[in-house]
mmCIF file of C-alpha atoms and ligand atoms in Angstrom:
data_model
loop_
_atom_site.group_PDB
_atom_site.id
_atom_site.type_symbol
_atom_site.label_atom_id
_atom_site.label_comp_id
_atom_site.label_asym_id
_atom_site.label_seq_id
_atom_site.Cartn_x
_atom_site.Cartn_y
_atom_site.Cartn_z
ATOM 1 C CA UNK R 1 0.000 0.000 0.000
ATOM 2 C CA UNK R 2 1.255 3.626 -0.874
ATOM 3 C CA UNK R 3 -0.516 6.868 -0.662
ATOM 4 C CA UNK R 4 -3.455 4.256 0.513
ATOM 5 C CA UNK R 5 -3.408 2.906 -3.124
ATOM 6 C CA UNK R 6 -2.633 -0.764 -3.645
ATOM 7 C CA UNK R 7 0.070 -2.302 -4.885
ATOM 8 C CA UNK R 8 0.051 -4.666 -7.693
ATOM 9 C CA UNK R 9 2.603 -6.276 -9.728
ATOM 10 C CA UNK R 10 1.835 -7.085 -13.580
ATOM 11 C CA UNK R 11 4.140 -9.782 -14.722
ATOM 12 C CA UNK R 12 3.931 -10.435 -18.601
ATOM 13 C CA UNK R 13 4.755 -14.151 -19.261
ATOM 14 C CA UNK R 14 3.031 -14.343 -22.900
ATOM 15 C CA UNK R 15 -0.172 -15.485 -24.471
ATOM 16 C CA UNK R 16 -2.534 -13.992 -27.623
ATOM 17 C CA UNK R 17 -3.212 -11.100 -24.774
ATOM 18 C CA UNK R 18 -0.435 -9.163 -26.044
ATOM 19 C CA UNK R 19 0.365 -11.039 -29.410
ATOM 20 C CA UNK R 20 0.465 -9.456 -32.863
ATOM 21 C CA UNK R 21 -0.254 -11.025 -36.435
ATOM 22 C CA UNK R 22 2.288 -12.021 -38.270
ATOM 23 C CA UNK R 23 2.908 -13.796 -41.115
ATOM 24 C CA UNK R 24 3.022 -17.139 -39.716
ATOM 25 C CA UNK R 25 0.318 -16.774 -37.131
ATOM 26 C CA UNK R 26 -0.146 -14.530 -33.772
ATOM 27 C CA UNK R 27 3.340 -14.538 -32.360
ATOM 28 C CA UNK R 28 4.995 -12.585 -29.050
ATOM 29 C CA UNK R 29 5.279 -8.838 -29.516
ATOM 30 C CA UNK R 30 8.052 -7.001 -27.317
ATOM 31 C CA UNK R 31 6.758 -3.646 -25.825
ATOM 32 C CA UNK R 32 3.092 -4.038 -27.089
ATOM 33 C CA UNK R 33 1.684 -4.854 -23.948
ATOM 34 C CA UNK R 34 3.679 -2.131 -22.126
ATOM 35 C CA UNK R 35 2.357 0.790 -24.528
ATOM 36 C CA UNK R 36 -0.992 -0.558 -24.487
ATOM 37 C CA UNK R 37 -1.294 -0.352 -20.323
ATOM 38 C CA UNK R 38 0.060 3.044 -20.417
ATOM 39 C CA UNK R 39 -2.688 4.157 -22.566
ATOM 40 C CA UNK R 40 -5.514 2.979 -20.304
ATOM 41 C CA UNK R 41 -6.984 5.576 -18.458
ATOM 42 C CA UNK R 42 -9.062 3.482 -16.259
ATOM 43 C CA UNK R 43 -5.316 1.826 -15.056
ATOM 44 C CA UNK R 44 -4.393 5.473 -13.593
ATOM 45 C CA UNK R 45 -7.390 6.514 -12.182
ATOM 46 C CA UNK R 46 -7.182 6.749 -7.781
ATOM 47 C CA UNK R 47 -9.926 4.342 -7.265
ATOM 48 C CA UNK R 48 -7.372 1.426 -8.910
ATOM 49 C CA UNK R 49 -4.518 -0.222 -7.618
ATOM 50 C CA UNK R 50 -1.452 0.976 -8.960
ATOM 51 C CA UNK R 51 0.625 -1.019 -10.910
ATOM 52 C CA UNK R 52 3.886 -1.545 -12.381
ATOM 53 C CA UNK R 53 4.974 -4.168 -14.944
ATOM 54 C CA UNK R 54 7.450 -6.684 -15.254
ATOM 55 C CA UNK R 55 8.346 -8.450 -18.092
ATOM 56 C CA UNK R 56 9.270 -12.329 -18.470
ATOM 57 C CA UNK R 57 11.850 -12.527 -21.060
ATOM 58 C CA UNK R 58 11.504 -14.168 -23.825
ATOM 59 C CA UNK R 59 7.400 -14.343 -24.138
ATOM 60 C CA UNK R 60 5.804 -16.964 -24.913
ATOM 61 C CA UNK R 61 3.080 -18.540 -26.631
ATOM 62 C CA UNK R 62 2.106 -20.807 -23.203
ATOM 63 C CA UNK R 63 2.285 -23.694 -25.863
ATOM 64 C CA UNK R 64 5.593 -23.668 -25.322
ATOM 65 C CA UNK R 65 6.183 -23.329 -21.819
ATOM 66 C CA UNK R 66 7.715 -25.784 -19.688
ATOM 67 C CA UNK R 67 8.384 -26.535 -15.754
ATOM 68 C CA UNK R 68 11.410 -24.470 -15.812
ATOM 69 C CA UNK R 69 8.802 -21.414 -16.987
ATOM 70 C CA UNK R 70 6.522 -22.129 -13.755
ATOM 71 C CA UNK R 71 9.690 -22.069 -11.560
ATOM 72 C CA UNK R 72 10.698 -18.428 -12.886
ATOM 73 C CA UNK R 73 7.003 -17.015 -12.528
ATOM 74 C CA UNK R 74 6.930 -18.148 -9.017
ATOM 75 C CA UNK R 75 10.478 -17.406 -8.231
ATOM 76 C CA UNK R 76 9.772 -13.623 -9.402
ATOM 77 C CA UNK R 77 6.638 -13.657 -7.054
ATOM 78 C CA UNK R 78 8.744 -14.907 -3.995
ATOM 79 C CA UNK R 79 11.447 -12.513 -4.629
ATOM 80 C CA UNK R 80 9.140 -9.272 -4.819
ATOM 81 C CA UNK R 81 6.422 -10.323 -2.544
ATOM 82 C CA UNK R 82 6.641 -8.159 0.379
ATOM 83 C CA UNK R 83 6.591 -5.255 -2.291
ATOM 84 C CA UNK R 84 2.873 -5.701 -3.206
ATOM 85 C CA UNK R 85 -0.225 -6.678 -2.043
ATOM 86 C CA UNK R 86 -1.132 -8.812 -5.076
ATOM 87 C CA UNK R 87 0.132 -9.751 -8.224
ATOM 88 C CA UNK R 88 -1.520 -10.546 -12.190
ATOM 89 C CA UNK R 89 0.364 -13.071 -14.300
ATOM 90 C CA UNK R 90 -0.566 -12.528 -18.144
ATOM 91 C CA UNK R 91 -0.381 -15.557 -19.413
ATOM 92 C CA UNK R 92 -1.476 -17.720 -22.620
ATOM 93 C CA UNK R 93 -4.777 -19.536 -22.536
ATOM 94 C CA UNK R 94 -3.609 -23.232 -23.522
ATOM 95 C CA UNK R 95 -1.525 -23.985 -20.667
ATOM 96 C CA UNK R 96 -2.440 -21.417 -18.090
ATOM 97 C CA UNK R 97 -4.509 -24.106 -16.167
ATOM 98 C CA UNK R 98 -0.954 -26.170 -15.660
ATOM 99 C CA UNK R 99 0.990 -22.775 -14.902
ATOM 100 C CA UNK R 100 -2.164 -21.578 -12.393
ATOM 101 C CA UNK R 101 -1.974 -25.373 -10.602
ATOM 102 C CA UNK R 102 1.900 -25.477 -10.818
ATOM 103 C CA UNK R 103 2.038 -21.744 -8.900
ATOM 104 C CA UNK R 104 -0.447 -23.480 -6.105
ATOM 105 C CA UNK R 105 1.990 -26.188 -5.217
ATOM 106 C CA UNK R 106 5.509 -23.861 -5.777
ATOM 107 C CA UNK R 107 4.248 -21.165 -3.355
ATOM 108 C CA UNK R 108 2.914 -22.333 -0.221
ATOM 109 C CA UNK R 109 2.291 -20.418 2.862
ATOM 110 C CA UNK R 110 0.567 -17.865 0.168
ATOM 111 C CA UNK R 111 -1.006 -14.856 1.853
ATOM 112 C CA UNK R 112 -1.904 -12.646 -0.711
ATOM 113 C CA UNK R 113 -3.317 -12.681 -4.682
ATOM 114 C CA UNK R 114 -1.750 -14.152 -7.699
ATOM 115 C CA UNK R 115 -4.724 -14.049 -10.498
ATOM 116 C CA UNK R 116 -3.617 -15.169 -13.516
ATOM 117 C CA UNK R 117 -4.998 -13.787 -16.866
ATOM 118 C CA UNK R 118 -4.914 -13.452 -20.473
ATOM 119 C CA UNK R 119 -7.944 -13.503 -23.515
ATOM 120 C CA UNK R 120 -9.129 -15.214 -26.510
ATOM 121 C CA UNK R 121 -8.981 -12.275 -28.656
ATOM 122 C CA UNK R 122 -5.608 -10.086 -28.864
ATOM 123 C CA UNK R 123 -5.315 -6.638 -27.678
ATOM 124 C CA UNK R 124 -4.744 -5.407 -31.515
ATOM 125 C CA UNK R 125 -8.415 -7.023 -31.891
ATOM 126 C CA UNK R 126 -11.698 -4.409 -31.493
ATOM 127 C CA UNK R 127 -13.529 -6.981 -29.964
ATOM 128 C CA UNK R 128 -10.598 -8.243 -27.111
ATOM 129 C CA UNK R 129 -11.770 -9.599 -24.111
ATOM 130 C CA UNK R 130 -8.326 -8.952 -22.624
ATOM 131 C CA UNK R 131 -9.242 -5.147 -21.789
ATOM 132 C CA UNK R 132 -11.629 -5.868 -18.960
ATOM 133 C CA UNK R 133 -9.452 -8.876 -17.933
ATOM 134 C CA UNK R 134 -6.435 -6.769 -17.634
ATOM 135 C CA UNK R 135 -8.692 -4.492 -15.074
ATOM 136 C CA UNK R 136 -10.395 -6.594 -13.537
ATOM 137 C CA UNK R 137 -7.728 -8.794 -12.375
ATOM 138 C CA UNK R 138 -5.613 -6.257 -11.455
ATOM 139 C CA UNK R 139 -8.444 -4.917 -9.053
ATOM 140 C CA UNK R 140 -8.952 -8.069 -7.583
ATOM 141 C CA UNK R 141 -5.258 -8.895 -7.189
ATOM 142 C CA UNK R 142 -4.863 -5.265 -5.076
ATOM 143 C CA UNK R 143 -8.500 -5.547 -2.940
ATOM 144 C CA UNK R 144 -9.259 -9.170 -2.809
ATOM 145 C CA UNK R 145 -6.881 -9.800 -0.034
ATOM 146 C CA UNK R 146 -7.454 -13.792 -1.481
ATOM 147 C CA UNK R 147 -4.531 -15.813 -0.505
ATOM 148 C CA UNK R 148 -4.290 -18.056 -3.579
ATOM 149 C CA UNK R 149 -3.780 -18.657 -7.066
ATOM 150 C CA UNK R 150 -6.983 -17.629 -8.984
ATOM 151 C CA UNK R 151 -7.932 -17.827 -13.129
ATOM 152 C CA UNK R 152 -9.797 -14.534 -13.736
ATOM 153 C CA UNK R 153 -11.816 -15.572 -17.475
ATOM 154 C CA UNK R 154 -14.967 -14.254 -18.713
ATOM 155 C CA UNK R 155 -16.282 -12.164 -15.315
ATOM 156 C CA UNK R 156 -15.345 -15.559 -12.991
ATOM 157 C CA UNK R 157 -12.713 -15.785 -10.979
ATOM 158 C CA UNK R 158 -11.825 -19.677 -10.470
ATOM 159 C CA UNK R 159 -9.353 -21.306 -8.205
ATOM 160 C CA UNK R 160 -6.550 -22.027 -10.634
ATOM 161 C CA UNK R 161 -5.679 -25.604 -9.955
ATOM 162 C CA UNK R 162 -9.463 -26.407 -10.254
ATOM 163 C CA UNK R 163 -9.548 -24.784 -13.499
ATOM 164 C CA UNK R 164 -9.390 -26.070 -17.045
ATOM 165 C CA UNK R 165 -9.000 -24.809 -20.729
ATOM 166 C CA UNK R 166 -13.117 -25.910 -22.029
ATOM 167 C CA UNK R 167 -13.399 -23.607 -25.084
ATOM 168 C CA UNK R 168 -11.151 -22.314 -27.715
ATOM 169 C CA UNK R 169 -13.051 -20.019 -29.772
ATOM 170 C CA UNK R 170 -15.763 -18.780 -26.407
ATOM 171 C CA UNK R 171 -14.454 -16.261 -24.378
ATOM 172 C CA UNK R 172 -15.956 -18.035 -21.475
ATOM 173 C CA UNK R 173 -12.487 -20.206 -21.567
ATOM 174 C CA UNK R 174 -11.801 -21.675 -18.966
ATOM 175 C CA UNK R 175 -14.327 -23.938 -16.324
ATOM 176 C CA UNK R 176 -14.067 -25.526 -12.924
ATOM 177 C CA UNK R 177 -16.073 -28.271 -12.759
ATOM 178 C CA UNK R 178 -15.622 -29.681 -9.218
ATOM 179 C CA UNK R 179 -15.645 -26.323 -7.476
ATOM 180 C CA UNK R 180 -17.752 -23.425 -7.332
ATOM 181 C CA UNK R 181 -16.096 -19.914 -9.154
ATOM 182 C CA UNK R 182 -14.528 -17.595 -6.012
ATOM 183 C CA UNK R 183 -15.873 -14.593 -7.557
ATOM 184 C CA UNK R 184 -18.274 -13.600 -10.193
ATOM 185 C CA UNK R 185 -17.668 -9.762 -11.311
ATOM 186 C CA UNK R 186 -20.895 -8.582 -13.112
ATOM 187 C CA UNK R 187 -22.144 -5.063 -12.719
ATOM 188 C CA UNK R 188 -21.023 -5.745 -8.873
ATOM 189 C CA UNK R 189 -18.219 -7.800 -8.134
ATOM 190 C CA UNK R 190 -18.995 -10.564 -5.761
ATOM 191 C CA UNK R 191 -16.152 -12.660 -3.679
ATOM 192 C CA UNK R 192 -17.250 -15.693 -2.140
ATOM 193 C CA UNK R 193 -14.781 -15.488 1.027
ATOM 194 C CA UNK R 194 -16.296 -18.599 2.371
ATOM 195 C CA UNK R 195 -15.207 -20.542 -0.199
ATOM 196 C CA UNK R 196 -11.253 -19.442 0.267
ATOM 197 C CA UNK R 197 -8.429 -20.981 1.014
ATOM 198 C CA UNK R 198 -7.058 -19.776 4.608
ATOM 199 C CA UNK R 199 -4.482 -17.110 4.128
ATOM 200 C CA UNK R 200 -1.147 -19.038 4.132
ATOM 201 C CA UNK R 201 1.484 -18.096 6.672
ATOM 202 C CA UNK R 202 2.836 -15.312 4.406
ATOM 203 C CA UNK R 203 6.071 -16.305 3.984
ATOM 204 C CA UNK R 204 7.056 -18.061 0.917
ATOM 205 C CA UNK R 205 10.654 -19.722 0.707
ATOM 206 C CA UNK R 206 12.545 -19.133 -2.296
ATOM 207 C CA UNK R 207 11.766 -21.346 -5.143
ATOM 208 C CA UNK R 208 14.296 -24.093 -5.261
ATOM 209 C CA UNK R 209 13.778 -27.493 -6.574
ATOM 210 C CA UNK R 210 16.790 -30.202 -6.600
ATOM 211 C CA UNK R 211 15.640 -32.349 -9.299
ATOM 212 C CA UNK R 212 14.004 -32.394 -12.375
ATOM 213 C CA UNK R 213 11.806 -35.107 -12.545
ATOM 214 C CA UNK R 214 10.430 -36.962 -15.710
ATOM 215 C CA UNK R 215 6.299 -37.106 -15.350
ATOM 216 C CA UNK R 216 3.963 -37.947 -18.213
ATOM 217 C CA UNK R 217 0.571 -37.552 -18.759
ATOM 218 C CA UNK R 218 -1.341 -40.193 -21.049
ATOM 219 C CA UNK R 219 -4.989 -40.518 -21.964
ATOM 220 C CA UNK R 220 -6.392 -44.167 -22.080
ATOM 221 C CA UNK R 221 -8.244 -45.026 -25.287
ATOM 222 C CA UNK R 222 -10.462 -47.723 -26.334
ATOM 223 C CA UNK R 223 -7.933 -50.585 -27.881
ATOM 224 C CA UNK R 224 -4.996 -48.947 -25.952
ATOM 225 C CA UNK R 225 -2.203 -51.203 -26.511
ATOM 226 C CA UNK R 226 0.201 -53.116 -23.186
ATOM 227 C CA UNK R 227 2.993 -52.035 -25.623
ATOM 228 C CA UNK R 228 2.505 -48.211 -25.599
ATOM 229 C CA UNK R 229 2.404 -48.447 -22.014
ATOM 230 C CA UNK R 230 5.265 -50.212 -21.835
ATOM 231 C CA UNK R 231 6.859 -47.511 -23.465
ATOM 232 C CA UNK R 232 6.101 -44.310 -21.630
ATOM 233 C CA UNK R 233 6.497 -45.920 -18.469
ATOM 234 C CA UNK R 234 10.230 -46.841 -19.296
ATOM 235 C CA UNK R 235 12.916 -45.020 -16.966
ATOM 236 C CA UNK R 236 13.788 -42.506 -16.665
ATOM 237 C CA UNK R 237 9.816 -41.707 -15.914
ATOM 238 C CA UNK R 238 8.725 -41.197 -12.292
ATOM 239 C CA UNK R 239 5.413 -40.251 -12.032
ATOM 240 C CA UNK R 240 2.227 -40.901 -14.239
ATOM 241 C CA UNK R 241 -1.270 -39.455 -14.996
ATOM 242 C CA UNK R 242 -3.649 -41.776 -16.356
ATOM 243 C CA UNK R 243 -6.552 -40.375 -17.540
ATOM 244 C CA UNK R 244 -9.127 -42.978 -17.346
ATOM 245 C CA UNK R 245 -13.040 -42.961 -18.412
ATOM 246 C CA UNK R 246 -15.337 -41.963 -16.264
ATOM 247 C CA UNK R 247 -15.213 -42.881 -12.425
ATOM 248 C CA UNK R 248 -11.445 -43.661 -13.221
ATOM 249 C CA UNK R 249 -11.960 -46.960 -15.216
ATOM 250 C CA UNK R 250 -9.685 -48.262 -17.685
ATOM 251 C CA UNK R 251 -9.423 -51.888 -19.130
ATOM 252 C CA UNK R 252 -9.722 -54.374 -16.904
ATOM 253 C CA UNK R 253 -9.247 -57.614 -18.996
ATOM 254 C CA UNK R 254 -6.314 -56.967 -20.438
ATOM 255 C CA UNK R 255 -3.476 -58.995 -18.566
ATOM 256 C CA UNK R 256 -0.784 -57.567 -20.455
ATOM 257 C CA UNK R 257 -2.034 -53.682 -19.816
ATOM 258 C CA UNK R 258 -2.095 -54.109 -16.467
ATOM 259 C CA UNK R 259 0.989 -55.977 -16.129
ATOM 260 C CA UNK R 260 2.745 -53.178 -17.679
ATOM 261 C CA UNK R 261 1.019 -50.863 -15.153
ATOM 262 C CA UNK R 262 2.329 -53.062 -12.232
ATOM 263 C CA UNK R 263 5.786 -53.259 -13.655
ATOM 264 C CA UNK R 264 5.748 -49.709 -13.470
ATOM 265 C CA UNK R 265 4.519 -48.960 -9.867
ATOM 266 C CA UNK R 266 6.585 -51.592 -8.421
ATOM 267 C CA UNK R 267 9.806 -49.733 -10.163
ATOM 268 C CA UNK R 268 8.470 -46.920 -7.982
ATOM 269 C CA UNK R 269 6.520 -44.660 -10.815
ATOM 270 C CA UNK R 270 3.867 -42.698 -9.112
ATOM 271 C CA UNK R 271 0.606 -43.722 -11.563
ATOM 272 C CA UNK R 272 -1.997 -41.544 -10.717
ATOM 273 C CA UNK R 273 -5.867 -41.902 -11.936
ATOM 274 C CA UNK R 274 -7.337 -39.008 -12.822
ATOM 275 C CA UNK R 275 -10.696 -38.569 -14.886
ATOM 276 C CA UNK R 276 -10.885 -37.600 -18.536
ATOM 277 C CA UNK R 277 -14.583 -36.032 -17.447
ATOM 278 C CA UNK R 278 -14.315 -32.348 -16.648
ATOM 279 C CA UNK R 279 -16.499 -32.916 -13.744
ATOM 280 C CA UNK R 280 -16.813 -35.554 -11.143
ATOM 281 C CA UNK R 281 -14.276 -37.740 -9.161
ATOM 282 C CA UNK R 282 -12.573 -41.182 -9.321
ATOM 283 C CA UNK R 283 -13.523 -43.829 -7.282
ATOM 284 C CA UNK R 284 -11.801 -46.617 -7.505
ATOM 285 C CA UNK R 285 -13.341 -49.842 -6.137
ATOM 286 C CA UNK R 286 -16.895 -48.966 -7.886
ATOM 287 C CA UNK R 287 -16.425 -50.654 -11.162
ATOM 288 C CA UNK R 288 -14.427 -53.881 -11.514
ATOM 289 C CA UNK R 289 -12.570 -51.712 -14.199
ATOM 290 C CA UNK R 290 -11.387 -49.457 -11.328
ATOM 291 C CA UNK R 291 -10.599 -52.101 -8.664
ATOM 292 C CA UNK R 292 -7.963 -54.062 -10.947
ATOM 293 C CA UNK R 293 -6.485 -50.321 -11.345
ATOM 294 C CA UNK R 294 -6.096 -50.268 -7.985
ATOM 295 C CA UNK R 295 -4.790 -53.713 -7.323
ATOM 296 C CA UNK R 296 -1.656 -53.168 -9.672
ATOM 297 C CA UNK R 297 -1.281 -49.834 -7.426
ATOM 298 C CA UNK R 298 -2.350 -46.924 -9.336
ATOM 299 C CA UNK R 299 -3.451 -44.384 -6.524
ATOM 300 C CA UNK R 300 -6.296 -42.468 -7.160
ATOM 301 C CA UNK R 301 -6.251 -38.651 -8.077
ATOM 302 C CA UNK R 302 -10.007 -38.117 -6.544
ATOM 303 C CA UNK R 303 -11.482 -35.277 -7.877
ATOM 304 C CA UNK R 304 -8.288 -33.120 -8.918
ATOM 305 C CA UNK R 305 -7.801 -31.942 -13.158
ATOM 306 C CA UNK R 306 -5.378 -34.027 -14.751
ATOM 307 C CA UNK R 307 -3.668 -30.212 -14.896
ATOM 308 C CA UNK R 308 -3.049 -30.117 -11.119
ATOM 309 C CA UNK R 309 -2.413 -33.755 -11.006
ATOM 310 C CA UNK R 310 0.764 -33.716 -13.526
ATOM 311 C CA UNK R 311 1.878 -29.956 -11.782
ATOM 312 C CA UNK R 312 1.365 -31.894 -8.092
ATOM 313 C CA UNK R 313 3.120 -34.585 -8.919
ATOM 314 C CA UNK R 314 6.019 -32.585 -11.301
ATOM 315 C CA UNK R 315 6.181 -30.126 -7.506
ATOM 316 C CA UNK R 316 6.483 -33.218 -5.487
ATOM 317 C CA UNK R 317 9.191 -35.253 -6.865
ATOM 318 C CA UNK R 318 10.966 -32.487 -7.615
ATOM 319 C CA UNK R 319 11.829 -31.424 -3.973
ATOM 320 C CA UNK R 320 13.201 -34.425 -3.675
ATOM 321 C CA UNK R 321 10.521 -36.570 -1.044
ATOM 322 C CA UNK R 322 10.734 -39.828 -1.482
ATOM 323 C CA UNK R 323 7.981 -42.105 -3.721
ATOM 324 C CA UNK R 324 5.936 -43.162 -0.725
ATOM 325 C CA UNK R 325 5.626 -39.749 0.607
ATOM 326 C CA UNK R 326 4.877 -39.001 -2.819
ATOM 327 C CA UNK R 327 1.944 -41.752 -3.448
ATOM 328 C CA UNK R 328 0.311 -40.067 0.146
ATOM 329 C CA UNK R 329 0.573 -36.337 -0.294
ATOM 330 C CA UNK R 330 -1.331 -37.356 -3.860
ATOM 331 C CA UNK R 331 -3.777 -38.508 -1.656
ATOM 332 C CA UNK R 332 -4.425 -35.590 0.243
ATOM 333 C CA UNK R 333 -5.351 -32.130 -0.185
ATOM 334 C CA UNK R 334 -2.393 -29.745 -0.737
ATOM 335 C CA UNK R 335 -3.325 -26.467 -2.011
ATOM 336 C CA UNK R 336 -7.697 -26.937 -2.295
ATOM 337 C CA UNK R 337 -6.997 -28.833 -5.257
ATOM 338 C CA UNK R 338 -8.953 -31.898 -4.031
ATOM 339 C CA UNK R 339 -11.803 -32.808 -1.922
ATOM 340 C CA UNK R 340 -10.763 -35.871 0.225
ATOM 341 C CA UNK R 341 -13.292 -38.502 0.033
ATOM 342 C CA UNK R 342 -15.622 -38.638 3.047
ATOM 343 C CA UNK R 343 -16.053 -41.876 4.739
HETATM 344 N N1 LIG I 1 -1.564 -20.090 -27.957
HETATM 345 C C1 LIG I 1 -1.941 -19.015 -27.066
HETATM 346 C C2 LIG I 1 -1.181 -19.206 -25.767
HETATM 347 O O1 LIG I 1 -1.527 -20.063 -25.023
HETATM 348 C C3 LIG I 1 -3.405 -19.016 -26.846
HETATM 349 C C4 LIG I 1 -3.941 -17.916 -25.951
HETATM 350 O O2 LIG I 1 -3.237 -17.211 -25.259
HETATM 351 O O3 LIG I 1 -5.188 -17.780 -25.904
HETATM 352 O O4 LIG I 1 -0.223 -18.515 -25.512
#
């Protein structure tokens, strides 16, 4: 806070936001997103946080971001964080569920806003949807006092590692379907405290991971072969989503897929079953299809995206816990992306 105004920092990662047409597609423009904030009056006026921007070099279409890119987001958040009381990460659409997830598990003890933004339409566009998203998130960032990672799309703010990419041509991007939107800004904006995670302890470590670990992500199909799984699963792979039909089923009368699967968690990979369903949860044990999941020892990813799945699992082996520590804090609710199953 200065001069009672809040504080918020705008860091520029990438995305069609602030991309410009070129001859090979929308592409990264240096300084475009820059000149364009400075010529928003509503950014200057007293009743908005202030803000200042920083800019993640080089930007990126989020289609080609990678763990090392979540790492430098959230180290630039733990370095300036007692400068500001929130902060807005511009970001590309296709990956910013991953990025949004990956920020949940890199920061904890989180006290204050990181909302993470971008649009469908580019700036250079008439009809961008990135305008009011640039404002709005920035005055949610500086008032909400929220201590987590958010997605503010299309007048919702969602908790980002409940989020996922649903649309690519709507601007209503981005959905949450096993959890409730934190905020909906209409005419009045409306923040659902209640529904928010408890303000951290407020003091975030500096972001340092010892390893790099090799995770995967595959999506089962019908006539999915023992032989492809065979493959991913080979070292130097330590951790696996599966994303299985439905209540987390997959085939269950194949001998040779689920050998492979076994083979794989008794070398120690962490196989995780997630859903393929945008909304809903996995229970294994309620279809026989599930149960033989379980008996090879996939562990089940309950009701969390496949998005904060890979990201949990990517934060967890990298720091270096061992697997079964691993296989349990899958299990259990880090950062509000899961609802533990009630008994
Ligand atoms: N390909 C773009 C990106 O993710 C899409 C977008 O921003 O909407 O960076």
């Amino acid at each position: 806070m200065k001069d009672g105004r809040a504080q918020v920092l705008v860091l520029h990662a990438g995305g069609t936001i602030g991309m410009v047409q070129g001859h090979e597609g929308f592409g990264p423009s240096d300084g475009f997103l820059a000149t364009y904030l400075a010529s928003m009056p509503e950014l200057t006026r007293a009743d908005m946080p202030e803000h200042t921007l920083s800019v993640l070099e080089p930007l990126l279409d989020s289609a080609d971001m990678a763990p090392d890119d979540w790492v430098r987001i959230a180290g630039v958040i733990a370095a300036r964080y007692a400068e500001f009381d929130g902060f807005v990460v511009v970001h590309g659409t296709d990956t910013m569920a991953y990025t949004a997830s990956a920020l949940s598990f890199l920061l904890p003890g989180l006290g204050k806003p990181v909302v993470l933004t971008g649009s469908q339409l580019s700036l250079t566009d008439p009809r961008s949807d990135g305008r009011e998203h640039l404002v709005t998130s920035i005055l949610l960032a500086g008032t909400t006092g929220l201590a987590e990672v958010c997605i503010y799309f299309a007048q919702r703010l969602l908790r980002g590692n409940r989020a996922q990419k649903v649309h690519n041509d709507r601007f209503a991007a981005f959905d949450s379907g096993n959890f409730p939107a934190l905020a909906h800004a209409g005419t009045v904006i409306e923040v659902r405290h209640s529904l928010a995670i408890p303000p951290g302890t407020g003091l975030l470590q500096r972001v340092e991971l010892p390893h790099r670990p090799e995770v995967a992500a595959l999506r089962i199909f019908p006539g999915i072969r023992a032989g492809l799984i065979e493959k991913v699963i080979e070292a130097p792979l330590e951790g696996l989503v599966l994303e299985t039909y439905g209540a987390g089923n997959a085939p269950g009368r194949d001998a040779a897929f689920l050998g492979a699967l076994e083979r794989a968690t008794k070398r120690g990979v962490v196989v995780v079953n997630c859903s393929q369903c945008h909304g809903g949860r996995v229970r294994q044990g309620l279809y026989q299809t599930s149960s033989a999941l379980a008996r090879v020892g996939v562990i089940s990813g309950h009701d969390m995206t496949p998005e904060a799945a890979l990201t949990k699992l990517y934060c967890l082996l990298a720091s270096g816990l061992d697997v079964r520590t691993v296989r349990a804090q899958m299990e259990q609710d880090l950062a509000g992306e899961l609802t533990p199953l009630q008994r």
